[in-house]
Coordinates of C-alpha atoms in Angstrom, one line a residue:
M1 CA 68.5 102.6 96.0
R2 CA 64.9 101.9 95.4
K3 CA 63.6 104.1 98.0
R4 CA 65.8 106.9 97.0
L5 CA 64.2 106.9 94.0
V6 CA 60.6 106.7 94.7
S7 CA 61.4 109.3 97.2
T8 CA 63.6 111.5 94.0
T9 CA 60.1 110.7 91.8
S10 CA 58.1 112.1 94.7
L11 CA 59.8 115.2 95.1
L12 CA 59.6 116.4 90.9
L13 CA 55.8 115.7 91.0
L14 CA 55.4 117.6 93.8
A15 CA 57.4 120.4 92.7
T16 CA 55.5 120.1 89.0
S17 CA 52.2 120.8 91.1
L18 CA 53.6 123.2 92.8
C19 CA 54.2 124.6 89.9
Y20 CA 51.2 124.6 88.3
A21 CA 49.3 125.4 91.5
Q22 CA 51.1 128.8 91.3
G23 CA 50.2 129.9 88.0
H24 CA 53.7 129.5 86.4
T25 CA 54.5 128.7 82.7
L26 CA 55.4 125.4 81.6
E27 CA 58.7 127.0 80.4
E28 CA 59.0 127.6 83.7
A29 CA 58.4 124.8 85.3
D30 CA 60.6 122.8 83.4
H31 CA 63.4 124.8 84.6
M32 CA 62.8 125.0 87.6
I33 CA 62.3 121.1 87.7
M34 CA 65.6 120.7 85.5
I35 CA 66.9 122.7 88.6
L36 CA 66.0 120.8 91.4
I37 CA 67.1 117.8 89.4
I38 CA 70.5 119.0 89.1
I39 CA 70.6 119.5 93.2
V40 CA 69.1 116.1 93.4
I41 CA 72.4 114.8 91.7
A42 CA 74.5 116.7 93.5
L43 CA 73.2 115.8 96.7
I44 CA 73.6 112.4 95.4
G45 CA 77.2 112.4 93.9
L46 CA 78.1 114.5 97.2
G47 CA 76.8 111.5 99.5
I48 CA 78.8 108.8 97.1
Y49 CA 81.9 110.9 97.5
S50 CA 81.2 111.6 101.6
L51 CA 81.1 107.2 101.4
H52 CA 84.0 106.5 99.5
Y53 CA 86.0 108.9 101.7
N54 CA 84.6 107.4 104.4
R55 CA 85.6 104.0 103.2
N56 CA 89.9 105.3 102.4
I57 CA 90.0 106.9 106.2
S58 CA 88.4 104.1 107.7
R59 CA 91.2 101.8 105.9
R60 CA 94.2 104.1 106.4
N61 CA 93.5 103.9 110.0
E62 CA 93.4 100.2 110.4
Q63 CA 96.6 100.0 108.0
M64 CA 98.1 102.7 110.5
Q65 CA 96.5 100.6 113.3
R66 CA 98.6 97.5 112.1
I67 CA 101.6 99.8 111.6
L68 CA 101.7 101.2 115.6
T69 CA 101.2 97.8 116.3
V70 CA 104.3 96.3 114.9
L71 CA 106.5 99.2 116.0
N72 CA 104.9 98.9 119.7
E73 CA 106.0 95.4 119.6
Y74 CA 109.3 97.1 117.9
R75 CA 110.1 99.6 121.0
E76 CA 109.1 96.5 123.5
L77 CA 112.0 94.7 122.4
V78 CA 114.6 97.2 122.5
G79 CA 112.9 98.9 126.4
D80 CA 115.2 98.9 129.2
E81 CA 113.2 96.4 130.9
V82 CA 113.1 93.6 128.4
L83 CA 115.2 90.7 127.2
T84 CA 117.8 91.3 124.7
L85 CA 117.6 90.4 121.2
D86 CA 120.0 87.7 122.3
E87 CA 118.0 86.4 125.0
Q88 CA 114.6 86.5 123.1
E89 CA 115.9 84.5 120.9
E90 CA 117.1 81.7 123.6
A91 CA 114.0 82.2 124.9
L92 CA 112.1 81.2 121.9
K93 CA 114.2 78.1 121.1
K94 CA 113.6 76.8 124.5
K95 CA 110.2 77.5 124.2
L96 CA 110.0 75.6 120.8
Q97 CA 112.4 72.7 121.9
K98 CA 110.3 69.7 122.1
P99 CA 110.2 66.9 124.7
E100 CA 112.5 64.1 124.2
K101 CA 109.5 61.8 124.2
A102 CA 108.3 63.8 121.2
K103 CA 111.0 64.6 119.6
A104 CA 110.6 61.6 116.8
V105 CA 107.8 63.3 115.9
Q106 CA 107.9 66.2 113.2
K107 CA 105.2 67.6 112.5
D108 CA 106.0 71.2 114.2
E109 CA 109.4 71.2 111.9
K110 CA 108.1 73.5 109.2
P111 CA 106.3 76.0 111.5
N112 CA 109.1 76.2 113.8
F113 CA 111.6 76.8 111.4
S114 CA 109.5 79.4 109.4
V115 CA 109.7 81.5 113.3
M116 CA 113.5 80.9 113.9
M117 CA 113.9 82.1 110.5
D118 CA 112.1 85.7 111.1
A119 CA 113.8 85.4 114.2
R120 CA 117.5 85.1 113.0
V121 CA 116.4 87.5 109.8
N122 CA 115.3 90.0 111.8
K123 CA 117.9 90.1 114.8
E124 CA 121.0 89.9 112.2
K125 CA 119.1 91.9 109.0
P126 CA 120.7 90.2 106.3
F127 CA 118.1 91.9 103.9
T128 CA 120.5 95.0 104.3
D129 CA 122.6 93.9 101.5
P130 CA 121.3 94.5 98.1
D131 CA 122.2 91.5 97.0
F132 CA 120.5 89.5 99.4
D133 CA 118.0 87.6 97.8
H134 CA 116.3 83.4 97.9
D135 CA 119.6 82.1 97.6
A136 CA 121.8 84.0 99.7
L137 CA 118.2 83.1 102.6
V138 CA 119.0 79.6 101.5
K139 CA 122.4 79.9 102.1
F140 CA 121.8 82.5 105.4
M141 CA 119.7 79.5 107.5
G142 CA 122.2 76.9 105.9
V143 CA 120.0 74.5 104.5
S144 CA 120.0 72.9 100.9
D145 CA 117.5 75.1 98.5
E146 CA 115.2 71.9 98.1
T147 CA 115.5 71.2 101.9
F148 CA 114.3 75.2 102.4
C149 CA 111.5 74.7 99.9
K150 CA 110.3 71.4 101.9
L151 CA 110.3 74.0 105.2
V152 CA 108.9 77.1 104.1
P153 CA 106.9 75.9 100.6
R154 CA 105.5 79.1 100.0
Y155 CA 108.6 80.7 98.8
K156 CA 109.8 77.9 96.9
E157 CA 109.2 80.3 94.1
P158 CA 112.4 83.3 94.0
G159 CA 109.3 85.8 93.7
R160 CA 107.5 85.1 96.4
T161 CA 110.9 84.9 98.5
L162 CA 111.5 88.2 97.1
D163 CA 108.2 89.9 98.6
Y164 CA 109.1 88.3 102.0
I165 CA 112.1 90.3 101.7
N166 CA 111.5 93.3 100.6
S167 CA 108.4 92.5 103.2
L168 CA 111.3 92.6 106.4
R169 CA 113.0 95.6 104.7
A170 CA 109.9 97.5 104.2
E171 CA 109.1 96.9 108.6
Y172 CA 112.8 98.1 108.9
A173 CA 112.1 101.3 106.7
A174 CA 109.0 101.7 109.4
K175 CA 110.8 101.6 112.6
I176 CA 113.4 103.8 111.2
L177 CA 111.4 106.3 110.0
M178 CA 109.6 106.5 113.5
D179 CA 112.8 107.7 115.0
H180 CA 114.3 109.0 112.3
S181 CA 111.4 111.1 109.9
D182 CA 114.0 113.4 109.2
Y183 CA 115.9 110.5 107.1
S184 CA 115.9 111.5 102.8
P185 CA 114.2 108.7 101.4
E186 CA 117.4 108.1 99.6
D187 CA 119.1 107.1 102.9
I188 CA 116.6 104.8 104.2
A189 CA 116.4 102.8 101.0
R190 CA 119.8 102.3 100.8
M191 CA 119.9 101.3 105.3
C192 CA 117.4 99.1 104.5
G193 CA 118.8 97.1 101.1
F194 CA 116.5 98.5 98.3
R195 CA 118.4 99.0 95.5
N196 CA 116.5 102.4 94.4
T197 CA 114.2 105.0 96.0
A198 CA 111.3 103.7 93.8
A199 CA 111.9 100.3 94.7
Y200 CA 111.4 101.1 98.8
I201 CA 108.7 103.2 98.1
S202 CA 107.1 100.2 96.2
A203 CA 108.0 98.0 98.6
F204 CA 106.7 100.0 101.6
K205 CA 102.9 100.5 99.4
F206 CA 103.1 97.0 99.0
A207 CA 103.9 96.5 102.7
F208 CA 101.3 99.0 104.6
G209 CA 98.9 100.2 101.6
I210 CA 100.2 104.1 102.0
T211 CA 103.9 105.7 100.6
P212 CA 106.7 106.4 102.9
T213 CA 105.4 110.2 102.8
E214 CA 101.5 109.3 103.7
Y215 CA 102.9 107.2 106.7
L216 CA 104.7 110.2 107.9
S217 CA 102.0 112.9 107.7
S218 CA 99.9 110.2 109.6
M219 CA 102.3 109.7 112.1
S220 CA 102.4 113.4 112.6
Q221 CA 99.1 113.7 112.7
M222 CA 98.8 110.8 115.4
F223 CA 101.1 112.8 117.6
K224 CA 99.9 116.0 117.8
K225 CA 96.4 114.8 118.4
K226 CA 98.1 112.6 121.6
E227 CA 99.6 115.8 122.7
K228 CA 96.7 117.4 122.4

C-alpha cells in the first residue's frame, strides 16, 4: 500500500513538472492533474474489484469441488461394480466391530454411533418426512434422548439437530439435481422433506455456500468445458 502511495505521489509530481515545463497555465495544469488523479483512482478501484472477484471465483470453485466430491462418492455407491447399500452397511458394521477382548473399552462408542447414524439415515432417508426432527431422529435410532445426547453431544440442542437434518436434505437435493436438473424447486423441496421452497434454498445455501440455481449453472458450465 505504501509503495502504491509513493508511486502515485511521484507520478503526480512528475506530471506537474511536465505541465509547467511545457508552458501550461496553473489552471490547465490543475485540470490535467485532476484528470490524472481520477484515472489513478479508477485503476485502483478496478484492481480492488478484480481482487475481490478472483477471491469469489476461487471460493466458488472450492465449493463446487466439495459438492462434486460428495456427488462422485454417491455415484460410486450406486454404480454397478460396487456394493449395494445393504452390503455397504454390513461392511461398515464389520469394520466397526471391536475384538472380544476390547469390548469392555467404550472409547470408540461415540464416534461409532455417529458413523452408524449417518449410514442408516442416508440409506433409509427418513428426513424426507417434513416432520422428521430431533425427537424423530432419537426415536429412529432406538435410544432414549438422554443416551442420544451422550453419544452425540453436539446434537444435544434440537436446533443443531435440525441443522444436521437439513444438511442431509440439502445433500440429497444436490444428488437429485445432478440427475434431474429439470425438476422444479417445489418438486425438489417436497422430495427432500422441506416444508417450502424458501427453506430448501436457505438450507442448500447454508450447506454449500451457493443457491440451487447457482449450483445448476456451475454444473452446466463444468460439463460444457468437459465436452470441449
